[in-house]
Structure formats: structure tokens, C-alpha cells
Short mmCIF file of C-alpha atoms in Angstrom, two decimals:
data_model
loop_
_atom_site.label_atom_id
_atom_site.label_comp_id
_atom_site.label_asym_id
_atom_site.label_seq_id
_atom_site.Cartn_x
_atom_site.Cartn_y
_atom_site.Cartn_z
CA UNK A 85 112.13 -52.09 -74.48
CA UNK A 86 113.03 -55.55 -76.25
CA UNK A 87 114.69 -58.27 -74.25
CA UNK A 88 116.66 -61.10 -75.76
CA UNK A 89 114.98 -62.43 -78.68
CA UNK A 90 113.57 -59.13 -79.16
CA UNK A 91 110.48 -60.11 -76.74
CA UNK A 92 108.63 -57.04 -74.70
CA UNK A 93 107.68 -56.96 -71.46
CA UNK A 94 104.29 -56.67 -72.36
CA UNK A 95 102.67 -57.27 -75.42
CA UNK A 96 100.99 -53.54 -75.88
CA UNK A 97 99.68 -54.88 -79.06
CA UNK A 98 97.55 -57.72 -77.35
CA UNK A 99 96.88 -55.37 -74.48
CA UNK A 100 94.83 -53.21 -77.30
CA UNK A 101 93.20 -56.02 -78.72
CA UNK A 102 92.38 -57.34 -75.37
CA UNK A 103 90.47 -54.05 -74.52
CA UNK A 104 89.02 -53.59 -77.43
CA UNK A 105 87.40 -56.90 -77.24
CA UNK A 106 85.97 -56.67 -73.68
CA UNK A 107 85.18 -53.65 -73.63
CA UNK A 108 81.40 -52.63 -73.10
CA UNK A 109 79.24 -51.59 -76.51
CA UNK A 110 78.56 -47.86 -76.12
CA UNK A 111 74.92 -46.45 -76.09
CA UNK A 112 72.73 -47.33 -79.02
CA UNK A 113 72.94 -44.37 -80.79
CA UNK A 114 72.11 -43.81 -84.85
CA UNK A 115 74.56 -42.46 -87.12
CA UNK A 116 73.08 -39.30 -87.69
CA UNK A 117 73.09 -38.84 -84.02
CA UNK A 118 76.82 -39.70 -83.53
CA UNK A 119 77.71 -37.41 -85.93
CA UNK A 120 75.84 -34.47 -84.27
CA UNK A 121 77.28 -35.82 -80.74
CA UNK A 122 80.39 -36.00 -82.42
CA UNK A 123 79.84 -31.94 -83.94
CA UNK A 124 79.03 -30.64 -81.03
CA UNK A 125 81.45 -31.70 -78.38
CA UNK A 126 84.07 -30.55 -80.82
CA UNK A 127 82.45 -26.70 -80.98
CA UNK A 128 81.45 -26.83 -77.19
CA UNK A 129 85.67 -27.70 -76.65
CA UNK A 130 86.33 -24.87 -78.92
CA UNK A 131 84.23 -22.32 -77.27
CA UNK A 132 85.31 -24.03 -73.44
CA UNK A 133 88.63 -22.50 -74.39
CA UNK A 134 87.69 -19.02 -74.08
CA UNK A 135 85.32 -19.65 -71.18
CA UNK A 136 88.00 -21.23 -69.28
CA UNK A 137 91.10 -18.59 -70.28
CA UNK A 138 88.51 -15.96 -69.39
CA UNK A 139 87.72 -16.87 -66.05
CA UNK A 140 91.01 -18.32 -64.67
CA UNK A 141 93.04 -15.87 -66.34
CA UNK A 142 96.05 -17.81 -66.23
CA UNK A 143 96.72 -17.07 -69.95
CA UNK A 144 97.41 -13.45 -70.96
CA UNK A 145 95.50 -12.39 -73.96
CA UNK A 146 98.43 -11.32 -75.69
CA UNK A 147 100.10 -15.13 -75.33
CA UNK A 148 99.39 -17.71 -77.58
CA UNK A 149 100.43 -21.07 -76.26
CA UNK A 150 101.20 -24.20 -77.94
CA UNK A 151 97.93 -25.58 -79.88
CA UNK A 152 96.76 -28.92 -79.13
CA UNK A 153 94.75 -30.97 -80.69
CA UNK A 154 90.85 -31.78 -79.70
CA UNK A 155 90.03 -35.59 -80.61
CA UNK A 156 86.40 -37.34 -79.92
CA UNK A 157 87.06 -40.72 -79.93
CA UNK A 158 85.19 -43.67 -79.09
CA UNK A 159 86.27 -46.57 -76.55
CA UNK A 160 88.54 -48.26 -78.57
CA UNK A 161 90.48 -44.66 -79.42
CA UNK A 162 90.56 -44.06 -75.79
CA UNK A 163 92.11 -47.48 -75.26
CA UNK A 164 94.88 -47.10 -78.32
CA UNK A 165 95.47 -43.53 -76.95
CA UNK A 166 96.47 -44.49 -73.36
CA UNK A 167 98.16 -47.76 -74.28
CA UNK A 168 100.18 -45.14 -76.51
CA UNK A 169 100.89 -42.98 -73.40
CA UNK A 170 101.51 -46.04 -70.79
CA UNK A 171 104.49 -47.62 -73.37
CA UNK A 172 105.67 -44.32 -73.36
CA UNK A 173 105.46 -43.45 -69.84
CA UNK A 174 106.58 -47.01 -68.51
CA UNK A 175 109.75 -47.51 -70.88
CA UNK A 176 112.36 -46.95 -67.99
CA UNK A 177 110.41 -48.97 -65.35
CA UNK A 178 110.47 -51.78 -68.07
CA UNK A 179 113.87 -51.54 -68.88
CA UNK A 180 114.52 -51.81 -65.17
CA UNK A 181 112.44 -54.83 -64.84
CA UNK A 182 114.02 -56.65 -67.94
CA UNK A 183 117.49 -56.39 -66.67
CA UNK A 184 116.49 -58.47 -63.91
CA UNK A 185 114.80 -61.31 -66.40
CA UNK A 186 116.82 -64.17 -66.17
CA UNK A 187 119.28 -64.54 -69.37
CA UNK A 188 119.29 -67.11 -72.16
CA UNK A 189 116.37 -69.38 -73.67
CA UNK A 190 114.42 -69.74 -70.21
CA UNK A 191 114.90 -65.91 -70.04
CA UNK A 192 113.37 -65.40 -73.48
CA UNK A 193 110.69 -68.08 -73.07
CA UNK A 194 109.44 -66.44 -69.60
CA UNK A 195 109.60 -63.01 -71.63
CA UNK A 196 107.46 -64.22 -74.35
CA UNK A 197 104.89 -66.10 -71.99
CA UNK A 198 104.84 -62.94 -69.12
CA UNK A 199 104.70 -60.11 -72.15
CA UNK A 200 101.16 -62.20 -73.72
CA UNK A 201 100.00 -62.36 -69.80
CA UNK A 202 100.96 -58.98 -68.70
CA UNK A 203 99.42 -57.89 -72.14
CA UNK A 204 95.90 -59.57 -71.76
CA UNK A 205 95.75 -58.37 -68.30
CA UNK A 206 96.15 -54.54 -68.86
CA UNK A 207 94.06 -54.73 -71.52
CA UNK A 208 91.02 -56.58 -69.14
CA UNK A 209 91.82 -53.43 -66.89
CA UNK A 210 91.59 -50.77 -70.16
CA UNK A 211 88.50 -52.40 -70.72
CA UNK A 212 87.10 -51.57 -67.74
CA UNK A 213 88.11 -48.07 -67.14
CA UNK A 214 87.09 -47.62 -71.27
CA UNK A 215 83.34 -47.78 -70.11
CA UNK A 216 84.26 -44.93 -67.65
CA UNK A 217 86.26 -41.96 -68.92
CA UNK A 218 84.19 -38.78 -70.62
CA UNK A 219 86.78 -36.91 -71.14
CA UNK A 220 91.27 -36.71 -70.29
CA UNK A 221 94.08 -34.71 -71.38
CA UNK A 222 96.90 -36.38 -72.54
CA UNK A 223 100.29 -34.88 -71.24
CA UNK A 224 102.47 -37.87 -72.34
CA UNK A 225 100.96 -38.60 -75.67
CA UNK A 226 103.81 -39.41 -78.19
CA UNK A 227 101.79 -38.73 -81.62
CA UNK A 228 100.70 -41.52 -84.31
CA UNK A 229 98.93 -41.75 -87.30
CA UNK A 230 95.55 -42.15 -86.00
CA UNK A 231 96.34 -39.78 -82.77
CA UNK A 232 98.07 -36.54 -83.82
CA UNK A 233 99.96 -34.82 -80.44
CA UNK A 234 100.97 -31.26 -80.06
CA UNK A 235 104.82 -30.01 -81.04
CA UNK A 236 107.49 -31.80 -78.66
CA UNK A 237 106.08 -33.81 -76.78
CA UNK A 238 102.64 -31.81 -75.74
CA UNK A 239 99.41 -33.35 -75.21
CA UNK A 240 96.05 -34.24 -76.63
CA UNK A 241 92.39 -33.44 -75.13
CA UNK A 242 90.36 -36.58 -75.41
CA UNK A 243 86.52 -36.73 -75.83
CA UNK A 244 84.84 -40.10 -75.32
CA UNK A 245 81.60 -39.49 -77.30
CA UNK A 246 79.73 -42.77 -76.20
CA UNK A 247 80.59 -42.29 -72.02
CA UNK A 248 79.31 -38.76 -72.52
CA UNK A 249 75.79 -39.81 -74.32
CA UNK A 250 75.69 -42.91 -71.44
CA UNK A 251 75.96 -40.76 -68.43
CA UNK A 252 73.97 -38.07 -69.71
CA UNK A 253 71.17 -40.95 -70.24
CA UNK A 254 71.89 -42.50 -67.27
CA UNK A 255 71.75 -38.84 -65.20
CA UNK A 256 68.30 -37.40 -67.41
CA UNK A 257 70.01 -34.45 -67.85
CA UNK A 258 70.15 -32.11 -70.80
CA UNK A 259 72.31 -33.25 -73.31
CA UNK A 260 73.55 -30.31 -74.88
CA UNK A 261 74.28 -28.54 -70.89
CA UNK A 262 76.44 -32.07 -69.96
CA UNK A 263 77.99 -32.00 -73.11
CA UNK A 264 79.86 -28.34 -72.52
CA UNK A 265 79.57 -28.76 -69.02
CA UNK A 266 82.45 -31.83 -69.73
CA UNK A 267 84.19 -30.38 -72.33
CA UNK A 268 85.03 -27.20 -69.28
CA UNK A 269 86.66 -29.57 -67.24
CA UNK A 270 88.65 -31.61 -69.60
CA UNK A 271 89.54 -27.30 -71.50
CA UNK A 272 90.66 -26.71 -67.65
CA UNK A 273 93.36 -29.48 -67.91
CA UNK A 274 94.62 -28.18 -71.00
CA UNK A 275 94.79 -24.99 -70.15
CA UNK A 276 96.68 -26.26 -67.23
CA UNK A 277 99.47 -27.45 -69.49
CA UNK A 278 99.55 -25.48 -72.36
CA UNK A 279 99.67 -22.16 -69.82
CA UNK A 280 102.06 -23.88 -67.32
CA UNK A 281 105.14 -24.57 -69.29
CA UNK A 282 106.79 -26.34 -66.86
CA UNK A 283 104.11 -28.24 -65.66
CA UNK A 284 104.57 -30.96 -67.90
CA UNK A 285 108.03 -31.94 -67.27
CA UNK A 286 107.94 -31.32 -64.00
CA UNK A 287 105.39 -33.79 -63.25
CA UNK A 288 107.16 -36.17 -65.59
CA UNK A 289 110.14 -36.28 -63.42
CA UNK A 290 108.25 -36.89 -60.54
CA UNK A 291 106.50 -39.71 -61.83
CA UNK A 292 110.11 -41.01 -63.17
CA UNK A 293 111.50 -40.92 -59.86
CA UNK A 294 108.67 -42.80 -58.49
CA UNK A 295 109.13 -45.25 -60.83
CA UNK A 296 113.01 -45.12 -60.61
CA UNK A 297 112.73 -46.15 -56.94
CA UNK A 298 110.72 -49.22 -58.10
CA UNK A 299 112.69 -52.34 -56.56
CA UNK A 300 110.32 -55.42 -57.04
CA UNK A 301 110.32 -58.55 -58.79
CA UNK A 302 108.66 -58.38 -62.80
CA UNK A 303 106.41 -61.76 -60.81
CA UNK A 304 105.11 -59.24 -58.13
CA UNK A 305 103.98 -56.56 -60.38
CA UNK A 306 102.18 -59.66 -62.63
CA UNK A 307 100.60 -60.75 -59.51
CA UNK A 308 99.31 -57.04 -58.33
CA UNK A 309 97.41 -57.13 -61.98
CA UNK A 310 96.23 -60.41 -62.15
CA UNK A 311 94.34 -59.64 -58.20
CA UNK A 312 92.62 -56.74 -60.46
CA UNK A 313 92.01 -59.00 -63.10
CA UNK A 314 89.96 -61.18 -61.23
CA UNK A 315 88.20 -58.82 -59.62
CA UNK A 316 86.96 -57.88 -63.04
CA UNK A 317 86.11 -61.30 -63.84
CA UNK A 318 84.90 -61.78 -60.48
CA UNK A 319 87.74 -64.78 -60.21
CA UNK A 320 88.37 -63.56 -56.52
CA UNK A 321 86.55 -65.70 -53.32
CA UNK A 322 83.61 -64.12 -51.50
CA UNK A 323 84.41 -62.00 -49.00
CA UNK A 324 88.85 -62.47 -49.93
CA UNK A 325 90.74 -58.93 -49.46
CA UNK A 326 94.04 -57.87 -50.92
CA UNK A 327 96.33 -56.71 -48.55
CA UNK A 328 94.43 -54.68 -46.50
CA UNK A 329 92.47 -53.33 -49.70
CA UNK A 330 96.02 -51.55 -50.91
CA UNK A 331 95.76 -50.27 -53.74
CA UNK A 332 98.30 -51.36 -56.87
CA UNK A 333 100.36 -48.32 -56.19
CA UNK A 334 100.61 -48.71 -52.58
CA UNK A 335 101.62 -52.09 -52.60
CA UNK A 336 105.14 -51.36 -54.55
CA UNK A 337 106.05 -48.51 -52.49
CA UNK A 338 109.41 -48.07 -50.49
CA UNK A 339 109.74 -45.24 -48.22
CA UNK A 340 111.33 -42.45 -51.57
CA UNK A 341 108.41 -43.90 -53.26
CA UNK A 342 105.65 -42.47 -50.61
CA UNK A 343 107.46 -38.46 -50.41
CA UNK A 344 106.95 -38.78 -54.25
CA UNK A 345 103.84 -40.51 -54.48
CA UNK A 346 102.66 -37.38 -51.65
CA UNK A 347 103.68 -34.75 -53.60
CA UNK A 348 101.93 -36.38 -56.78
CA UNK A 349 99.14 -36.82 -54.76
CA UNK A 350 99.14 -32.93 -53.99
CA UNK A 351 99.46 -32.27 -57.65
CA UNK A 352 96.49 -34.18 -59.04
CA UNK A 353 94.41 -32.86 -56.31
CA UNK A 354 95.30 -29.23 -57.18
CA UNK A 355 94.54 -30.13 -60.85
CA UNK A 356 91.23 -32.19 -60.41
CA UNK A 357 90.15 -29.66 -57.88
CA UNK A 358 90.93 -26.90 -60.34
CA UNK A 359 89.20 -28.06 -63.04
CA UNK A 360 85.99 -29.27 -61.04
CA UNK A 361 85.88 -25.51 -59.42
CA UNK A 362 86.74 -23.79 -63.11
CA UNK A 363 83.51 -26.02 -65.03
CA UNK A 364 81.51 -25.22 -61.56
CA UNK A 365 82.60 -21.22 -61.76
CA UNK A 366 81.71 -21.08 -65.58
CA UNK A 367 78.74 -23.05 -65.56
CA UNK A 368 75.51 -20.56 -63.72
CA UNK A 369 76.81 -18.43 -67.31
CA UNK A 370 76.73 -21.12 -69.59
CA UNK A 371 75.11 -24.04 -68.45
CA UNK A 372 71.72 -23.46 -67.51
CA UNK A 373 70.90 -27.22 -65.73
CA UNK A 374 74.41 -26.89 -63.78
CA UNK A 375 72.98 -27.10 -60.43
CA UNK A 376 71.38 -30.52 -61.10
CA UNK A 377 74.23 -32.01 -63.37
CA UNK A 378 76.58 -31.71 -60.22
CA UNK A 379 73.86 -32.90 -58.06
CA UNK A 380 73.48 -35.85 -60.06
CA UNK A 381 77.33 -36.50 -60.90
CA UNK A 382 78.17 -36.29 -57.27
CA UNK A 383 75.48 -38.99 -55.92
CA UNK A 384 76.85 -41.13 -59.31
CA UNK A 385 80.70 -40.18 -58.27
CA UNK A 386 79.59 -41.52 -54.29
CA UNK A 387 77.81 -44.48 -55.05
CA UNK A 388 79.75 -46.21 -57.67
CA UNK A 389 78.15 -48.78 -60.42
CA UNK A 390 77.99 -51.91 -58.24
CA UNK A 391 80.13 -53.96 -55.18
CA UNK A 392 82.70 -55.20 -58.11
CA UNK A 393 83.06 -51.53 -59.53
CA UNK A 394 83.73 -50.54 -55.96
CA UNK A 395 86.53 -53.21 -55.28
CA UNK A 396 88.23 -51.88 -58.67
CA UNK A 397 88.29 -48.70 -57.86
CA UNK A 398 89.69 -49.77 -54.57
CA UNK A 399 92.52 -51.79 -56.23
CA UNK A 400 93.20 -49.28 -59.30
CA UNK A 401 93.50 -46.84 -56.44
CA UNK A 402 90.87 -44.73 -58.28
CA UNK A 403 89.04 -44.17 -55.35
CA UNK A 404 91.95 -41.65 -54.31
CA UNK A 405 91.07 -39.80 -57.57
CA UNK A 406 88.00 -39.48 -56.09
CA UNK A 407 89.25 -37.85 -52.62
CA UNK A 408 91.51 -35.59 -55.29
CA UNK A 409 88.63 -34.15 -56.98
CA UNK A 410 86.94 -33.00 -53.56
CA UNK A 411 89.85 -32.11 -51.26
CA UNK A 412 91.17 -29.97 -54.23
CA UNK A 413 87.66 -28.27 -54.59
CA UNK A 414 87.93 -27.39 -51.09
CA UNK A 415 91.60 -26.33 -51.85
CA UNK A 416 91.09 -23.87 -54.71
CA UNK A 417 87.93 -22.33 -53.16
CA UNK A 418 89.26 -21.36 -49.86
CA UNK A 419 92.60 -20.11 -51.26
CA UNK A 420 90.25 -17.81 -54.12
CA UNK A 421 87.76 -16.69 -51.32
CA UNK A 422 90.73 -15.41 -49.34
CA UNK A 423 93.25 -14.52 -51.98
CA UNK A 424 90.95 -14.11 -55.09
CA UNK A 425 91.97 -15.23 -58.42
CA UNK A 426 94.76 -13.62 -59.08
CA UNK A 427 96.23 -14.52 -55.93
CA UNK A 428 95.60 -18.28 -56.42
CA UNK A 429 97.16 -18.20 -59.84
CA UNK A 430 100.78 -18.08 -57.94
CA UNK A 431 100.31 -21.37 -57.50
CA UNK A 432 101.40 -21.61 -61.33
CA UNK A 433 104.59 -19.51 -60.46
CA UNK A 434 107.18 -22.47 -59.95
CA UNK A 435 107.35 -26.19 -58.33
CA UNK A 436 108.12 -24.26 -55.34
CA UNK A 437 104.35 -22.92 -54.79
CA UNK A 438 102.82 -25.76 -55.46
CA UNK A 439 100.78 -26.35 -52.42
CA UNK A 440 101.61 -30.05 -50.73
CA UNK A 441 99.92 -32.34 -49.36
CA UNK A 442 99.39 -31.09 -46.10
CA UNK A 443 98.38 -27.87 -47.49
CA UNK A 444 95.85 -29.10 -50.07
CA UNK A 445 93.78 -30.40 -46.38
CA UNK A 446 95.02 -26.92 -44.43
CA UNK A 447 94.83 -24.28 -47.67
CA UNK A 448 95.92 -21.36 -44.80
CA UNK A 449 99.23 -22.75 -44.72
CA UNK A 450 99.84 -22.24 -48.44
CA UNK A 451 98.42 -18.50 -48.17
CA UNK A 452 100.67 -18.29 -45.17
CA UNK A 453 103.77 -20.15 -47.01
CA UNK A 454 103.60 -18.17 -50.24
CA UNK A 455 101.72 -14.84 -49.90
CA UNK A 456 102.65 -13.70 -46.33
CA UNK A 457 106.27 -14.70 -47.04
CA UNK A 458 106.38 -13.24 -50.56
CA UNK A 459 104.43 -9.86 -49.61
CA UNK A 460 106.76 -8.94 -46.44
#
């Protein structure tokens, strides 16, 4: 990770500071209240776990997999957390990139200069996307002080206390309803992982090999976060476009990169869609108001904060999150209405019946592909 002189690509330590800086103050909130916020998204994650194992019965009640931990953090925890995860999750792309850094003092100098650049950049994008995230499961979470990890190598469930109370504000919903209604769909994710074992290092060696494949200049990929950087600070010329409104991802992509990034793309939609069908299945039991809470969280999912949120979302590619979350609603519903739950769960049996990308948009192919095929 250290080039000559011992300089990093990027400066993960500015990056923080960066983000923590910018970022957005939370919701005005008194300390009594953050401390019952805090309380009770911590038991509502606790009793999410047996709501969740209950009705997707992907864990046997005998088996008792890996423990992870449950942390409710606040914007600057999320920040540390996935700055954490990103230097973990970027090390061979960066090590890639830094053999191709010019040697010698000029090399150095242009590695000190582009790590403090590259560094204040992600960290005006961490600040954004801070503001933004209620809840996220680790998977690559390498452990620290602050941020305890499961045994080697698991994950973490995050809980961002002041995005919770904001939306739920924002929304005039019932507090206590959003509050577990969250905490089911980030207790999907990890039940995802810790019932999947290899889930986790399978999608790690996708995202490897996408990143493997990466053949562009260190400048280019400085250039692709500076355009997102002034977006944020609204640096970029009325009306100016970015490559056909490409997101980040799609603009370092060679032709491996695209079968990877589409069966990546498959995967997240299967998990998003899982999770958003899980906290929607649970909820008429548990959550009285959920029938308005998705009402209202879909109109705030559609609509986005403002033109400049909209353009980011564009450019971080989050927008394709978005399409993940609904085409693998669809996904999981059709396949349970046909197959029922048990019959979905199969889709946990290997890489191999993981549905792909085509399937997630025909889910008849993947019934056809691994139940007719498996049953005859």
C-alpha cells in the first residue's frame, strides 16, 4: 500500500477527517433522547434476528452461526467504518495503480500531492452519502479498536442513529415502527452472510476480479472523483454532463469488467430485493404503521432530496441501487409465489443458483434453470 517514500495512494486518514468535517449535523436531538434512540435500535436489532430467521428460514434452529456484532454509530462512525472497509477492499487495485507511478523523487512527490487530493475527495463523497445511510452490513470490515468485527474476517451491522431519527422526522411516521422496521432490513443482510457461508468470499472474488481487470491511468480515476466532487460543491457548469451521465463504475469498464460487474449487479439485486421483501413480509406482524412507512419511503426513494442529490446519485451510480432494490422485490416475490419459501431458499445452495441478471428481470427462467432441472 506504500509507494516510495512510504507515501499512499490516498491519504485514508485525511479522507476521514475530510468527511467528518463536511459532513451534515444530525437532527437536534437531547441527550436523554439519543440515549433512548440509541437503546432501542439496539433491542429492536436483537429481536429483528428472530423475526427475520423465523420467517426466511434460511437458518436451522439447531445452527448457530458466527455472531456479529450490532454497532449504532453516528455519522462520523459510519464514515471511519467504511473508510476501514474501502482500504481494505481497494488494497490490490492500489497496488496495481502504484506500480504504474512513475519512480524516483517526481514519483514520490506526485504520490504525496495525488494521496492528499484523492484523500480530500473521497472524503467530500463520504460526506455526502454520511447524511444518507440508516442502516449497512459490513462484509469486509477488518476490526479496530473503536469497530470490533466478527471472527475471520466476518462483518458488522451498522446503525446510523441520527439518519434514522431524520427520516423518521422528515416521513411523520412513528418512531418506534421505523425504528424496527430498519433494523429488519439491515438483520436480513446479516442473516444473509452469517447463514450463507460462502457468500462472503464469493462475492469478494468477484469484486477482486472486477477490480483486477482495472487497466486505467491513477490521473483517470482522480479525474472520475473530482467530476463527483464538484457536483457536490456544485463546481460543475449549468446544464455540463459527464459522459453521457456514466456513472464512476461504468466509465472504467473493459469488456471482463461488464460480465463481472452483471453478475454483481444480479447479486445486490437478489440481496436488496431480499431484504426489502423480508422487512415488508415481517412487518403487518410487527410493525403496525408498515403500510404508510413504505408508502412514504418509496415517494422519498423516487424523488430524491434535490437536482444536485439527483446528479450524485447519477455519478456514484447509486441510482442502480435503486433499480436493485425494486427489480429484486419483483424477483423474490414471484419466485416465493410460485415456489414458496422453501423453494426460493435454493437460491442459497451454491454460486451456481444464483439467479443472473437476466433472470432477476425474467424470475421463470431461474424456476425453470434450477427447479425443473433439479426435480427431473
Amino acid at each position: 500500500m506504500t509507494s516510495i517514500g512510504g507515501v499512499e495512494m490516498v491519504d485514508w486518514n485525511l479522507a476521514v477527517a475530510t468527511a467528518t468535517r463536511f459532513v451534515r449535523p444530525g437532527p437536534e436531538v437531547s441527550k436523554d433522547e439519543a440515549r433512548a434512540v440509541v437503546a432501542e435500535l439496539r433491542r429492536h436489532a436483537r429481536a429483528s434476528e428472530e423475526h427475520v430467521r423465523g420467517f426466511t428460514r434460511m437458518i436451522p434452529e439447531s445452527h448457530q452461526p458466527e455472531d456479529t456484532p450490532i454497532l449504532v454509530v453516528d455519522r462520523a462512525g459510519w464514515v471511519r467504518a467504511n473508510v476501514a472497509g474501502f482500504r481494505e477492499l481497494l488494497k490490490p487495485l492500489l497496488e496495481k495503480m502504484q506500480e504504474r507511478r512513475p519512480g524516483g523523487p517526481t514519483g514520490a512527490v506526485l504520490g504525496a500531492v495525488g494521496g492528499k487530493v484523492t484523500g480530500v475527495e473521497l472524503g467530500m463523497l463520504l460526506s455526502f452519502l454520511a447524511s444518507r445511510v440508516l442502516g449497512q452490513y459490513e462484509t469486509f470490515a477488518p476490526a479496530t479498536r473503536e469497530l470490533p468485527a466478527g471472527a475471520n474476517g466476518g462483518g458488522r451491522l451498522l446503525l446510523v442513529a441520527p439518519n434514522i431519527v431524520h427520516v423518521e422526522r422528515e416521513l411523520e411516521v412513528d418512531p418506534h415502527d421505523f425504528r424496527l422496521w430498519v433494523c429488519l432490513h439491515e438483520e436480513t443482510h446479516r442473516t444473509q452472510f452469517t447463514g450463507v457461508p460462502w457468500l462472503r468470499d464469493h462475492l469478494e472474488g468477484e469484486i477482486q476480479s472486477f477490480l483486477g481487470q482495472t487497466d486505467v491511468d491513477p490521473m483517470t480515476i482522480l479525474e472520475r472523483l473530482r467530476e463527483a466532487a464538484q457536483s457536490l460543491a456544485g463546481a460543475r457548469p449549468e446544464g455540463e454532463e459527464n459522459d453521457s451521465g456514466k456513472s464512476i463504475v461504468e466509465l472504467v469498464q473493459t469488456p471482463a469488467q461488464r460480465e463481472i460487474l452483471g453478475r454483481l449487479t444480479a447479486v445486490m439485486s437478489l440481496l436488496e430485493g431480499h431484504a426489502d421483501y423480508v422487512m415488508d413480509g415481517i412487518g403487518p406482524d410487527v410493525v403496525p404503521s408498515v403500510a404508510e412507512i413504505r408508502e412514504k419511503f418509496q415517494q422519498r426513494r423516487a424523488r430524491g432530496a434535490s437536482r444536485l442529490d439527483l446528479a450524485l446519485r447519477k455519478l456514484l451510480g447509486l441510482d442502480a441501487k435503486l433499480r436493485q432494490y425494486r427489480d429484486g422485490e419483483r424477483f423474490v416475490r414471484a419466485v416465493v409465489d410460485e415456489v414458496g419459501m422453501d423453494g426460493f431458499n435454493r437460491v442459497w445452495t451454491s454460486p451456481n443458483t444464483l439467479p443472473t441478471k437476466a433472470e432477476i428481470a425474467k424470475p421463470a427462467d431461474w424456476v425453470a434453470r434450477v427447479h425443473r432441472k433439479a426435480d427431473s
